[in-house]
Amino acid sequence: EVQLVQSGAEVRKPGESLKISCQVSGYIFTDYFIAWVRQKPGKGPDWMGLIFPGDSDTKYSPSFQGQVTISVDRSSNTTYLRWDSLRSSDTAIYYCARHLGGSGWRLFDHWGQGTLVTVSS
Amino acid sequence: QSVLTQPPSVSGAPGQRVTISCTGSGSNIGAGYDVAWYQQLPGIAPKLLLYGNNNRPSGVPDRFSASKSGTSASLAITGLLAEDEANYYCQSYDISLSEVFGGGTKLTVL
């Protein structure tokens, strides 16, 4: 069974750093892209970026380029999302999701349970 | 403002049929990229509902179907059940922006 298990809720102050995680199981970690998706209350999801664990190749949405860093630890089947300096506008639920794609199609077939990040002074 | 536009809400009585539209542009749906649909229950992660040419992951009933034409796509739900009350999102690929989602449609079962 494919599973993506994310780290727990976090509370930080503006300007602080944070790294959240997503550990996968049930399939070969290095064979599929993992994406990170932000969702603010009452809004649609926003794709942030994705990483291919096989070679750590990473692609970011223009909206999130330079704002976050996606990384991977192949020894623990874990993907990370890191902020160096949080803003209050980063308050949201963050999901990791397995990403599949081919010629003319893309989708997210399995999702983590989400990590609530609250940034408040 | 989401790249893919969905109506904020739709409603229907149990047993009825409802449709949810998803309007894109020539750089995403109109460029020939497939649309995927997700169902999100309150407090739960989105769940893949439909993708491509009406493909359903295991466990998704055939009451759910999808279509695409030009720069738009639609999700149809027949035989509406109370358990279908949720938020629904469309998603596609954009030539400039990569992965894009709709703003979501809240389905209320009356």
Tab-separated table of C-alpha atoms in Angstrom:
chain	number	residue	atom	x	y	z
A	1	GLU	CA	0.000	0.000	0.000
A	2	VAL	CA	1.350	3.389	-1.023
A	3	GLN	CA	1.624	5.724	1.971
A	4	LEU	CA	2.950	9.240	2.423
A	5	VAL	CA	3.281	10.229	6.074
A	6	GLN	CA	4.028	13.833	6.929
A	7	SER	CA	5.495	15.431	10.026
A	8	GLY	CA	3.263	17.122	12.584
A	9	ALA	CA	1.881	20.633	12.883
A	10	GLU	CA	4.349	23.459	13.462
A	11	VAL	CA	4.106	26.964	14.932
A	12	ARG	CA	6.832	29.479	14.190
A	13	LYS	CA	7.430	33.217	14.368
A	14	PRO	CA	8.039	35.354	11.287
A	15	GLY	CA	11.678	35.195	10.211
A	16	GLU	CA	12.263	31.741	11.695
A	17	SER	CA	13.275	28.692	9.658
A	18	LEU	CA	11.387	25.439	9.303
A	19	LYS	CA	11.764	22.066	7.634
A	20	ILE	CA	8.845	19.645	7.295
A	21	SER	CA	9.030	16.087	6.048
A	22	CYS	CA	7.185	13.449	4.052
A	23	GLN	CA	8.181	9.800	4.385
A	24	VAL	CA	6.919	7.374	1.768
A	25	SER	CA	6.439	3.621	1.722
A	26	GLY	CA	4.798	0.969	-0.401
A	27	TYR	CA	6.648	1.649	-3.653
A	28	ILE	CA	10.150	2.294	-4.974
A	29	PHE	CA	10.905	5.809	-3.709
A	30	THR	CA	13.389	6.650	-6.431
A	31	ASP	CA	11.019	5.818	-9.297
A	32	TYR	CA	8.432	8.593	-8.892
A	33	PHE	CA	8.369	12.359	-8.487
A	34	ILE	CA	7.137	13.811	-5.192
A	35	ALA	CA	5.438	17.203	-5.221
A	36	TRP	CA	4.684	19.734	-2.513
A	37	VAL	CA	1.359	21.557	-2.572
A	38	ARG	CA	0.165	24.470	-0.455
A	39	GLN	CA	-3.461	24.987	0.476
A	40	LYS	CA	-4.722	28.054	2.296
A	41	PRO	CA	-8.116	27.958	4.069
A	42	GLY	CA	-10.997	28.038	1.613
A	43	LYS	CA	-8.687	28.104	-1.416
A	44	GLY	CA	-7.604	25.695	-4.102
A	45	PRO	CA	-4.269	23.897	-3.930
A	46	ASP	CA	-1.126	25.637	-5.208
A	47	TRP	CA	1.637	23.515	-6.694
A	48	MET	CA	4.987	24.564	-5.172
A	49	GLY	CA	7.481	22.260	-6.801
A	50	LEU	CA	8.584	18.691	-7.190
A	51	ILE	CA	11.629	16.493	-6.888
A	52	PHE	CA	12.719	13.245	-8.488
A	53	PRO	CA	14.275	11.239	-5.653
A	54	GLY	CA	16.301	9.156	-8.085
A	55	ASP	CA	18.633	12.022	-8.950
A	56	SER	CA	17.323	14.928	-6.802
A	57	ASP	CA	16.315	16.841	-9.938
A	58	THR	CA	14.031	19.627	-8.718
A	59	LYS	CA	11.576	21.979	-10.383
A	60	TYR	CA	9.807	24.887	-8.694
A	61	SER	CA	6.701	26.842	-9.499
A	62	PRO	CA	7.608	30.424	-10.491
A	63	SER	CA	5.534	31.572	-7.498
A	64	PHE	CA	7.692	29.632	-5.033
A	65	GLN	CA	11.129	29.722	-6.680
A	66	GLY	CA	13.611	31.115	-4.157
A	67	GLN	CA	11.064	31.001	-1.328
A	68	VAL	CA	11.423	27.321	-0.376
A	69	THR	CA	13.829	24.432	-0.887
A	70	ILE	CA	12.826	20.857	-1.655
A	71	SER	CA	15.280	18.083	-0.846
A	72	VAL	CA	15.388	14.335	-0.410
A	73	ASP	CA	17.052	11.710	1.765
A	74	ARG	CA	17.121	8.450	-0.137
A	75	SER	CA	18.324	6.497	2.904
A	76	SER	CA	15.032	7.161	4.703
A	77	ASN	CA	12.632	7.508	1.752
A	78	THR	CA	11.921	11.060	2.897
A	79	THR	CA	11.323	14.336	1.117
A	80	TYR	CA	11.671	17.703	2.825
A	81	LEU	CA	10.286	21.213	2.358
A	82	ARG	CA	12.343	23.979	3.959
A	83	TRP	CA	11.909	27.686	4.605
A	84	ASP	CA	14.860	29.865	5.678
A	85	SER	CA	12.725	32.825	6.729
A	86	LEU	CA	9.004	32.330	7.254
A	87	ARG	CA	6.368	34.989	6.687
A	88	SER	CA	2.873	35.168	8.116
A	89	SER	CA	1.586	34.581	4.584
A	90	ASP	CA	3.153	31.094	4.708
A	91	THR	CA	0.453	30.002	7.140
A	92	ALA	CA	-1.283	27.105	5.377
A	93	ILE	CA	-1.588	23.336	5.139
A	94	TYR	CA	1.190	21.747	3.125
A	95	TYR	CA	0.735	18.421	1.381
A	96	CYS	CA	3.208	16.122	-0.287
A	97	ALA	CA	1.849	14.042	-3.139
A	98	ARG	CA	3.187	11.432	-5.518
A	99	HIS	CA	3.288	12.908	-9.011
A	100	LEU	CA	2.773	10.924	-12.194
A	101	GLY	CA	3.068	12.238	-15.716
A	102	GLY	CA	3.379	11.355	-19.328
A	103	SER	CA	2.793	12.837	-22.718
A	104	GLY	CA	-0.113	15.214	-22.248
A	105	TRP	CA	-1.057	14.325	-18.720
A	106	ARG	CA	-0.030	14.969	-15.128
A	107	LEU	CA	-1.681	13.989	-11.846
A	108	PHE	CA	-1.165	13.452	-8.132
A	109	ASP	CA	-2.301	9.946	-7.238
A	110	HIS	CA	-1.430	9.623	-3.544
A	111	TRP	CA	-1.290	12.373	-0.927
A	112	GLY	CA	0.123	12.803	2.543
A	113	GLN	CA	-2.195	13.760	5.381
A	114	GLY	CA	-0.982	17.361	5.381
A	115	THR	CA	1.115	19.478	7.749
A	116	LEU	CA	-0.382	22.646	9.224
A	117	VAL	CA	2.175	25.437	9.437
A	118	THR	CA	1.207	28.492	11.472
A	119	VAL	CA	3.409	31.582	11.360
A	120	SER	CA	2.478	34.176	13.931
A	121	SER	CA	4.239	36.615	16.186
B	1	GLN	CA	-6.905	33.984	-8.887
B	2	SER	CA	-6.583	30.384	-10.041
B	3	VAL	CA	-5.441	29.542	-13.567
B	4	LEU	CA	-8.361	27.148	-13.939
B	5	THR	CA	-11.766	28.664	-13.166
B	6	GLN	CA	-14.477	26.731	-11.355
B	7	PRO	CA	-17.844	27.869	-9.989
B	8	PRO	CA	-17.567	28.470	-6.220
B	9	SER	CA	-20.564	26.291	-5.433
B	10	VAL	CA	-23.147	23.922	-6.874
B	11	SER	CA	-25.983	22.051	-5.212
B	12	GLY	CA	-28.407	19.262	-5.908
B	13	ALA	CA	-30.924	17.018	-4.217
B	14	PRO	CA	-30.188	13.360	-3.509
B	15	GLY	CA	-30.518	11.282	-6.659
B	16	GLN	CA	-30.038	14.248	-8.990
B	17	ARG	CA	-27.248	14.925	-11.458
B	18	VAL	CA	-24.870	17.844	-11.067
B	19	THR	CA	-22.014	19.106	-13.190
B	20	ILE	CA	-18.959	21.151	-12.264
B	21	SER	CA	-17.133	23.114	-14.933
B	22	CYS	CA	-13.432	23.888	-15.186
B	23	THR	CA	-12.396	26.597	-17.634
B	24	GLY	CA	-8.799	26.984	-18.731
B	25	SER	CA	-7.022	28.480	-21.719
B	26	GLY	CA	-4.962	27.675	-24.749
B	27	SER	CA	-1.851	27.148	-22.622
B	28	ASN	CA	-3.323	24.321	-20.557
B	29	ILE	CA	-6.559	22.443	-21.318
B	30	GLY	CA	-6.780	24.022	-24.778
B	31	ALA	CA	-3.239	22.872	-25.541
B	32	GLY	CA	-4.426	19.297	-25.213
B	33	TYR	CA	-3.379	18.539	-21.661
B	34	ASP	CA	-5.616	16.163	-19.752
B	35	VAL	CA	-7.584	17.183	-16.680
B	36	ALA	CA	-7.640	15.346	-13.357
B	37	TRP	CA	-10.355	15.798	-10.740
B	38	TYR	CA	-9.978	15.562	-6.969
B	39	GLN	CA	-12.472	15.264	-4.138
B	40	GLN	CA	-11.644	16.830	-0.789
B	41	LEU	CA	-13.709	16.123	2.295
B	42	PRO	CA	-13.431	18.602	5.204
B	43	GLY	CA	-10.130	18.294	7.040
B	44	ILE	CA	-8.838	15.568	4.700
B	45	ALA	CA	-6.252	15.616	1.918
B	46	PRO	CA	-7.500	15.740	-1.681
B	47	LYS	CA	-8.215	12.353	-3.236
B	48	LEU	CA	-7.767	11.564	-6.932
B	49	LEU	CA	-11.218	11.013	-8.408
B	50	LEU	CA	-10.855	10.907	-12.197
B	51	TYR	CA	-8.110	11.385	-14.739
B	52	GLY	CA	-7.545	11.284	-18.462
B	53	ASN	CA	-10.297	9.703	-20.523
B	54	ASN	CA	-12.655	8.929	-17.634
B	55	ASN	CA	-10.180	6.766	-15.775
B	56	ARG	CA	-11.147	6.064	-12.165
B	57	PRO	CA	-8.807	4.867	-9.418
B	58	SER	CA	-9.943	1.721	-7.673
B	59	GLY	CA	-12.961	2.348	-5.471
B	60	VAL	CA	-14.358	5.389	-7.271
B	61	PRO	CA	-17.938	4.641	-8.382
B	62	ASP	CA	-19.013	5.102	-11.986
B	63	ARG	CA	-21.496	7.759	-10.841
B	64	PHE	CA	-18.557	10.093	-11.408
B	65	SER	CA	-17.587	10.927	-14.984
B	66	ALA	CA	-15.591	13.600	-16.775
B	67	SER	CA	-15.433	15.201	-20.178
B	68	LYS	CA	-13.294	17.768	-21.971
B	69	SER	CA	-13.890	20.070	-24.900
B	70	GLY	CA	-11.755	22.921	-26.173
B	71	THR	CA	-10.433	24.919	-23.239
B	72	SER	CA	-12.899	23.483	-20.701
B	73	ALA	CA	-13.633	20.316	-18.793
B	74	SER	CA	-16.560	19.086	-16.729
B	75	LEU	CA	-17.164	16.690	-13.887
B	76	ALA	CA	-20.581	15.043	-13.693
B	77	ILE	CA	-22.011	13.267	-10.679
B	78	THR	CA	-25.191	11.234	-11.101
B	79	GLY	CA	-27.379	9.674	-8.425
B	80	LEU	CA	-26.193	12.257	-5.898
B	81	LEU	CA	-25.569	10.927	-2.380
B	82	ALA	CA	-25.109	12.800	0.877
B	83	GLU	CA	-21.565	11.450	1.066
B	84	ASP	CA	-20.698	13.319	-2.161
B	85	GLU	CA	-20.839	16.632	-0.284
B	86	ALA	CA	-17.268	17.903	-0.571
B	87	ASN	CA	-14.991	20.309	-2.401
B	88	TYR	CA	-13.984	19.335	-5.928
B	89	TYR	CA	-10.877	20.565	-7.748
B	90	CYS	CA	-9.721	20.252	-11.335
B	91	GLN	CA	-6.027	20.120	-12.233
B	92	SER	CA	-4.076	20.212	-15.457
B	93	TYR	CA	-0.691	21.174	-16.873
B	94	ASP	CA	0.138	24.636	-18.158
B	95	ILE	CA	2.899	25.261	-20.700
B	96	SER	CA	4.204	28.245	-18.707
B	97	LEU	CA	3.224	27.453	-15.124
B	98	SER	CA	3.472	23.629	-14.990
B	99	GLU	CA	0.936	22.081	-12.621
B	100	VAL	CA	-2.196	24.193	-12.121
B	101	PHE	CA	-5.352	23.727	-10.068
B	102	GLY	CA	-8.800	25.222	-10.082
B	103	GLY	CA	-10.066	27.269	-7.178
B	104	GLY	CA	-12.486	24.555	-6.171
B	105	THR	CA	-16.244	24.002	-6.141
B	106	LYS	CA	-18.191	23.244	-2.987
B	107	LEU	CA	-20.915	20.681	-3.648
B	108	THR	CA	-23.880	20.844	-1.289
B	109	VAL	CA	-26.348	17.971	-1.226
B	110	LEU	CA	-29.693	19.477	-0.294
